[in-house]
CSV table of C-alpha atoms in Angstrom, one decimal:
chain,number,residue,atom,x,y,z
A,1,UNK,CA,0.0,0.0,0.0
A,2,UNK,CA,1.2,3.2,-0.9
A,3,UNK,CA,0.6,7.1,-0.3
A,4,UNK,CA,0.5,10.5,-1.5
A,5,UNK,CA,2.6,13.0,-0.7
A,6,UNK,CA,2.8,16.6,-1.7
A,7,UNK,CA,0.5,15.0,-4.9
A,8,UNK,CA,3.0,12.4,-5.6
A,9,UNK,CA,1.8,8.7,-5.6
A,10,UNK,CA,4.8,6.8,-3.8
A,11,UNK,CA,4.6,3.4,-4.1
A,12,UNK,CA,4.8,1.1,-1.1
A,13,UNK,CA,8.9,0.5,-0.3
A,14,UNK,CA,9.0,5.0,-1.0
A,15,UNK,CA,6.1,5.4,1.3
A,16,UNK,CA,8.4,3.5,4.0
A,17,UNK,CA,11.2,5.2,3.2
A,18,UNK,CA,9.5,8.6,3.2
A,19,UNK,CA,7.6,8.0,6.5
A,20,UNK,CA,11.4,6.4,8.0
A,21,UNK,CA,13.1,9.7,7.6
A,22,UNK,CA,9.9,11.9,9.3
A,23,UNK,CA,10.2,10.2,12.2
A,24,UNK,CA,14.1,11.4,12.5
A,25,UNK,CA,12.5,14.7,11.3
A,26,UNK,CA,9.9,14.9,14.3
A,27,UNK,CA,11.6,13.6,16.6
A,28,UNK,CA,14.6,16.0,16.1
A,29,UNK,CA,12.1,19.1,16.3
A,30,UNK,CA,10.7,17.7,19.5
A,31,UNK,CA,14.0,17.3,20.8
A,32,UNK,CA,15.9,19.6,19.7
A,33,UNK,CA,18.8,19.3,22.5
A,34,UNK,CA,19.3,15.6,21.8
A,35,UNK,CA,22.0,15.2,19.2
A,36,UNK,CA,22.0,11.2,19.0
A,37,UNK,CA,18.6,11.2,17.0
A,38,UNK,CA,20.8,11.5,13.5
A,39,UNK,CA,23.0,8.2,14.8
A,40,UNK,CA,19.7,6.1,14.2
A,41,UNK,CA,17.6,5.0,11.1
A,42,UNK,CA,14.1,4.1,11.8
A,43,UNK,CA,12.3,0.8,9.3
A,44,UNK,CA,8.7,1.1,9.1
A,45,UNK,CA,7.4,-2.8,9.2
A,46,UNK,CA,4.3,-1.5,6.7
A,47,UNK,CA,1.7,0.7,6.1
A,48,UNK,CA,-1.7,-0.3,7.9
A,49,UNK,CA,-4.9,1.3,7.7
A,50,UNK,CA,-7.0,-0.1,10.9
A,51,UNK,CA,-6.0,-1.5,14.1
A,52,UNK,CA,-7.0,-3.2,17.4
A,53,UNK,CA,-5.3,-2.8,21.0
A,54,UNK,CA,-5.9,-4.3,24.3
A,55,UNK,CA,-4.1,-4.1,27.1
A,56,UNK,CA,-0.7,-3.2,26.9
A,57,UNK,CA,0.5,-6.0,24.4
A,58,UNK,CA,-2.0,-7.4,22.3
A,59,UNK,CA,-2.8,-5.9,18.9
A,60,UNK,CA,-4.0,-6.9,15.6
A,61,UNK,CA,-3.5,-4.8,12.2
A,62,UNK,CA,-5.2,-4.7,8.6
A,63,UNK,CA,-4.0,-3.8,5.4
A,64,UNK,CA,-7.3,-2.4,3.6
A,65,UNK,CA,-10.0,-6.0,4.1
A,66,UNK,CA,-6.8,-7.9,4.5
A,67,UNK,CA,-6.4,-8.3,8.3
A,68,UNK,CA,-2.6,-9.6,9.4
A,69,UNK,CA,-2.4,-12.5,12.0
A,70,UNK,CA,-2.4,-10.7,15.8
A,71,UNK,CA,-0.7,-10.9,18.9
A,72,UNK,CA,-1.8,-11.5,22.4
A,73,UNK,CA,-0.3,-13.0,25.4
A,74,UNK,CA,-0.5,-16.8,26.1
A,75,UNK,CA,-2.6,-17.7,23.0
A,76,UNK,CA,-1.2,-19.6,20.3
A,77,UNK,CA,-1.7,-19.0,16.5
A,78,UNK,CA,-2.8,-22.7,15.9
A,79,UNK,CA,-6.7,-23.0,16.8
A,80,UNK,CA,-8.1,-24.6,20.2
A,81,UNK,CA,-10.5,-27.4,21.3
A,82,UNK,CA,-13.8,-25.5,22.0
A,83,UNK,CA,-16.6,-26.7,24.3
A,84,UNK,CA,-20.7,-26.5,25.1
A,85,UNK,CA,-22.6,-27.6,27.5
A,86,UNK,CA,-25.1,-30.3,26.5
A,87,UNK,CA,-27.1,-31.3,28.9
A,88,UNK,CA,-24.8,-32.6,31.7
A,89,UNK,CA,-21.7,-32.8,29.7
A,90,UNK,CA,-19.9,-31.1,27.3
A,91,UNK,CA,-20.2,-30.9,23.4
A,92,UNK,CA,-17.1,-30.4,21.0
A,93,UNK,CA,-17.9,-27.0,19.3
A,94,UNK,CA,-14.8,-26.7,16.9
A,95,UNK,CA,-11.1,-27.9,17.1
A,96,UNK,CA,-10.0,-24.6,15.7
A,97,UNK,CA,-10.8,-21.9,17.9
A,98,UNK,CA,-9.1,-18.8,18.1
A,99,UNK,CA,-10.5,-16.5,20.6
A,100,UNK,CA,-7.6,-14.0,20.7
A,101,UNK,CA,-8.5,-13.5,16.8
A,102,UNK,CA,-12.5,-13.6,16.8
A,103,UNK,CA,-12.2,-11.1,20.0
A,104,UNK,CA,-9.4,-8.6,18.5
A,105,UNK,CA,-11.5,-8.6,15.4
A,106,UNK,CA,-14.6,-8.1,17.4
A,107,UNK,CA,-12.8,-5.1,19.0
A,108,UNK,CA,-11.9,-3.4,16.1
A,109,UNK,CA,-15.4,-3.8,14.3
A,110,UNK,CA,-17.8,-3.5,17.2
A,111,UNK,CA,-16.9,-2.6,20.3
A,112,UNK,CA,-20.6,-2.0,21.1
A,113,UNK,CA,-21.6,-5.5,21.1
A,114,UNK,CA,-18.9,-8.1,21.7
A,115,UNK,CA,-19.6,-12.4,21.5
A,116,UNK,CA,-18.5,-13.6,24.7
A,117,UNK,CA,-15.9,-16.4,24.3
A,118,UNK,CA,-16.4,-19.6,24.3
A,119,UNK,CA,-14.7,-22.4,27.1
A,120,UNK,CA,-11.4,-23.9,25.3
A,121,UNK,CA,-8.3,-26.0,26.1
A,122,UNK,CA,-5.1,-24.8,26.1
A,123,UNK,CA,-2.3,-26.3,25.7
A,124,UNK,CA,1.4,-26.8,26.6
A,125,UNK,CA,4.5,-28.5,27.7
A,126,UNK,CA,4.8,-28.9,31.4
A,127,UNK,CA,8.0,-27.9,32.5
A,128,UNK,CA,10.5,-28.9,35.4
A,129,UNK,CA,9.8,-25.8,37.5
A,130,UNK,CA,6.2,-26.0,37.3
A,131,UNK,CA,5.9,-29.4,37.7
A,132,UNK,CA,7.9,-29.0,40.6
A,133,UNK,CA,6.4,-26.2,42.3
A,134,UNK,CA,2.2,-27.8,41.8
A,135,UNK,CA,3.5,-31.4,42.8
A,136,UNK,CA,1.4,-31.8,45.7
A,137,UNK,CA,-1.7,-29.9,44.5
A,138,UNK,CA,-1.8,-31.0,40.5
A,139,UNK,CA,0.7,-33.7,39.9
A,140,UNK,CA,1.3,-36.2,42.4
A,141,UNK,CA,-1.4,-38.4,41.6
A,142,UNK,CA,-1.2,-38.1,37.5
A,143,UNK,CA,0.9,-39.8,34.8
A,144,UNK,CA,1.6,-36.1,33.6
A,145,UNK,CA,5.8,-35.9,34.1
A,146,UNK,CA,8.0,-32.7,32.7
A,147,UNK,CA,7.9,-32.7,29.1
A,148,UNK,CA,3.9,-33.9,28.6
A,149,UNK,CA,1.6,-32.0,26.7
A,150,UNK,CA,-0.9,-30.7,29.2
A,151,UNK,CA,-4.2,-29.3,29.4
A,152,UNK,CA,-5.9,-26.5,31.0
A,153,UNK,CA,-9.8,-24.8,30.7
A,154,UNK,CA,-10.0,-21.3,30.2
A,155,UNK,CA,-12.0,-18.5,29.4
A,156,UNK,CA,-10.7,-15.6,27.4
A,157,UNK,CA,-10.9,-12.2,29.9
A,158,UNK,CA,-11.8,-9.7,27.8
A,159,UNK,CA,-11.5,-6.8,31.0
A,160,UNK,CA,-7.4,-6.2,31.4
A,161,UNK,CA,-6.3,-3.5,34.0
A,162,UNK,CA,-3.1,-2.7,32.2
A,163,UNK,CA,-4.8,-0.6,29.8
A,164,UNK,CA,-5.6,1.7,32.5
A,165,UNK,CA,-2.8,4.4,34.6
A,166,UNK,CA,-3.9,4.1,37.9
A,167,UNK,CA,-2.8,6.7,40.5
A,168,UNK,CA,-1.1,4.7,42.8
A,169,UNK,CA,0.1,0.9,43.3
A,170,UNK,CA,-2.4,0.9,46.3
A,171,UNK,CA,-5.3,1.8,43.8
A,172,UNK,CA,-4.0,-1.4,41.6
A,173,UNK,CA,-3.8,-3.6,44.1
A,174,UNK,CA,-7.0,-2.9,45.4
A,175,UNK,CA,-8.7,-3.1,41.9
A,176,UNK,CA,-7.0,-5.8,41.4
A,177,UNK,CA,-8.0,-8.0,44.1
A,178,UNK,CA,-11.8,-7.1,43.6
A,179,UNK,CA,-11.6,-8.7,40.5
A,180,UNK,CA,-9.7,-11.7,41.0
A,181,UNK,CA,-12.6,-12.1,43.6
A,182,UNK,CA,-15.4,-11.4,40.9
A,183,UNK,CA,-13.7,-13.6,38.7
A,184,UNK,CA,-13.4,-16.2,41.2
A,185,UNK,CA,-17.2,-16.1,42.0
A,186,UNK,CA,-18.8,-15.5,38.7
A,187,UNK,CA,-16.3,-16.5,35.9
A,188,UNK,CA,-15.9,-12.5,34.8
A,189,UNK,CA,-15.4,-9.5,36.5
A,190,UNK,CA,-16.9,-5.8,35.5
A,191,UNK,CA,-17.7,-7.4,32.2
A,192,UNK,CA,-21.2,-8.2,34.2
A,193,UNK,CA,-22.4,-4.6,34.5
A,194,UNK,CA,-22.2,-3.8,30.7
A,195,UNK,CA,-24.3,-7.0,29.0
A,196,UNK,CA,-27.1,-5.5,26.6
A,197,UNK,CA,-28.6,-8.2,24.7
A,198,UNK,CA,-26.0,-11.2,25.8
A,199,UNK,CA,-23.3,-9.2,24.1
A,200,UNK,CA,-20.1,-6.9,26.1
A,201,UNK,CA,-20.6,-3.2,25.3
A,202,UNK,CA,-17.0,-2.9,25.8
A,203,UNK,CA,-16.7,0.5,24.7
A,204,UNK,CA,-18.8,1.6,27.8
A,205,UNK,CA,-16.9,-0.5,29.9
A,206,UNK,CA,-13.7,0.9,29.3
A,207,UNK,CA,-14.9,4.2,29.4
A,208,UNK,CA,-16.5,3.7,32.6
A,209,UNK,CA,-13.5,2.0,34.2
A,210,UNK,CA,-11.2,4.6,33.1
A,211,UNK,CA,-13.4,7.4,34.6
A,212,UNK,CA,-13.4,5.9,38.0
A,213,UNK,CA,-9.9,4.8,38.0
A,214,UNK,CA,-8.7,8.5,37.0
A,215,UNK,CA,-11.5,10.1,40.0
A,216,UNK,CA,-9.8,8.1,42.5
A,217,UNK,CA,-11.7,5.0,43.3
A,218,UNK,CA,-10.5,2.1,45.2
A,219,UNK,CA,-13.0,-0.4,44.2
A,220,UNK,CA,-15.4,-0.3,41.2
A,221,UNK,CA,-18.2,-2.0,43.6
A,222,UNK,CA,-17.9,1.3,45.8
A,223,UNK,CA,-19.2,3.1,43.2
A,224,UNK,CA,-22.4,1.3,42.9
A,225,UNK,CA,-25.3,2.0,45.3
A,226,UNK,CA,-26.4,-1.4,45.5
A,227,UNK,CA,-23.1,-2.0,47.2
A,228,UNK,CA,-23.9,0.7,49.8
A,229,UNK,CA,-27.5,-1.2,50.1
A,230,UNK,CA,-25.9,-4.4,50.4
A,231,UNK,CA,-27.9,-5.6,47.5
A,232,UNK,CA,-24.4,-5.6,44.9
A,233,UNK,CA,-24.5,-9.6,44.4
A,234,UNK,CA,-28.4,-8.8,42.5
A,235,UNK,CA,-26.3,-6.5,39.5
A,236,UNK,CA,-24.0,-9.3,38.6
A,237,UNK,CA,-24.4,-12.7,36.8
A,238,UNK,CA,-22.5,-15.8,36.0
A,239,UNK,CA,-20.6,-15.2,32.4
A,240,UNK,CA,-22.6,-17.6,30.3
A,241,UNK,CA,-19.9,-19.9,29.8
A,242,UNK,CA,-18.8,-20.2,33.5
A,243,UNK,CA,-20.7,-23.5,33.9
A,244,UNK,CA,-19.2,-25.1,31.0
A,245,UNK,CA,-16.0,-24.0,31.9
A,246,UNK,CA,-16.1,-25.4,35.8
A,247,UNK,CA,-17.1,-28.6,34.0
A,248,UNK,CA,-14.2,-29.0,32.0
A,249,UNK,CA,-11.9,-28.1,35.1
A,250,UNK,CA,-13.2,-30.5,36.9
A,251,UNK,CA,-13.2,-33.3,33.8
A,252,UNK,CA,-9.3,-32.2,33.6
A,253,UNK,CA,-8.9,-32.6,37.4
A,254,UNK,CA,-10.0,-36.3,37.2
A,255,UNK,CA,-7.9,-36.5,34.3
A,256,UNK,CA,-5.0,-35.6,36.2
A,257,UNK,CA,-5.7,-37.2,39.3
A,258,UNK,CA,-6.4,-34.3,41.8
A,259,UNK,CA,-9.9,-35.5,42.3
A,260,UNK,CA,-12.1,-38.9,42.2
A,261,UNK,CA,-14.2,-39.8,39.6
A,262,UNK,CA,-17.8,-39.2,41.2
């Protein structure tokens, strides 16, 4: 993809080139004291024309329609196992589910309404250390051993604090802990106060976090009168996969020997 500049049509390697050297040229008028700015060339990766961000680290691009493979912490690019409830047990969905790619995407072309992920397996290679560390709580009883490929349920969290500048470490902590305690309880955390039609308004939710977070709260439940009234636990609900995700857990947990089989 290329540009226009000063009416010229570059094409794509010139527009690189041409946006490499304004950098140097911005930079140096923003800094104008800092003579090591010439001692470095900046390369532009490519030329993208809509994005996605969340958190600090994850992020997906596209070139016009053509949308480039993302990047977000602990998910893989191959596809997951995916999982329903049916009836009592649970229902293969797919064996190639991405939910770091269906949720980026989501992000970037409605925030308003967001699917809510599905349960999945992740996978990976259990290591010495780990192994180690969980023996008496995970692996004494299994045939799992350093080097296995193991298996774990989760549920993509689409509410991450590091997007936000708190005010103090004390402010973090303290949100922090509220919703590893939501999480805990219902299987989400704030994303329960912005459901409209069994989708995540997620722009409202991030807006409304932010807000807080800048004013000064400690908690996001002081904020709400129902917590004042003692009534908070009627505002928030189970995520809708939570059920089918404790089942799995607990199907893994036999698996690996750190319960009975009922």
């Amino acid at each position: 993809m290329g540009m226009v500049v000063n009416g010229a049509e570059l094409d794509n390697q010139k527009s690189l080139d041409w946006l490499g050297k304004q950098i140097t040229i911005h930079l140096k008028e923003q800094f104008p004291n800092v003579p090591v700015i010439d001692k470095f060339q900046f390369e532009i990766k490519d030329i993208y024309t809509s994005a996605s961000f969340h958190g600090t680290a994850n992020y997906k691009f596209w070139i016009g329609d053509t949308p480039i493979p993302g990047k977000m912490r602990s998910y893989k690019k191959a596809g997951y196992n995916s999982y329903q409830m049916a009836g009592d047990d649970l229902q293969l969905l797919t064996s190639n589910y991405t939910p770091s790619e269906e949720f980026l995407t989501g992000l970037r072309d409605n925030p308003e309404q967001l699917e809510r992920c599905k349960t999945y397996l992740f996978y990976k290679i259990l290591k010495p250390g780990e192994y180690k560390k969980n023996y008496e709580t995970s692996w004494k009883n299994s045939e799992a051993f350093p080097g296995c490929t193991v298996e774990s349920a989760r549920l993509l969290r689409e509410c991450s604090l590091t997007q936000f500048t708190f005010q103090s470490k004390k402010q973090f902590d303290s949100w922090e802990r509220e919703q590893k305690r939501l999480r805990d309880k219902i299987g989400q955390s704030y994303e329960s106060w912005f459901i409209k039609d069994n989708k995540l308004d997620f722009q409202e939710m991030i807006e409304t976090l932010d807000e807080l977070i800048r004013g000064g709260e400690m908690r996001f439940t002081s904020s709400r009168d129902a917590n004042r009234n003692r009534h908070l636990s009627r505002e928030y609900t189970d995520h809708p996969e939570y059920k089918c995700l404790l089942l799995a857990k607990h199907q893994l947990d036999v698996r690996y020997g750190r319960v009975g089989e009922e």
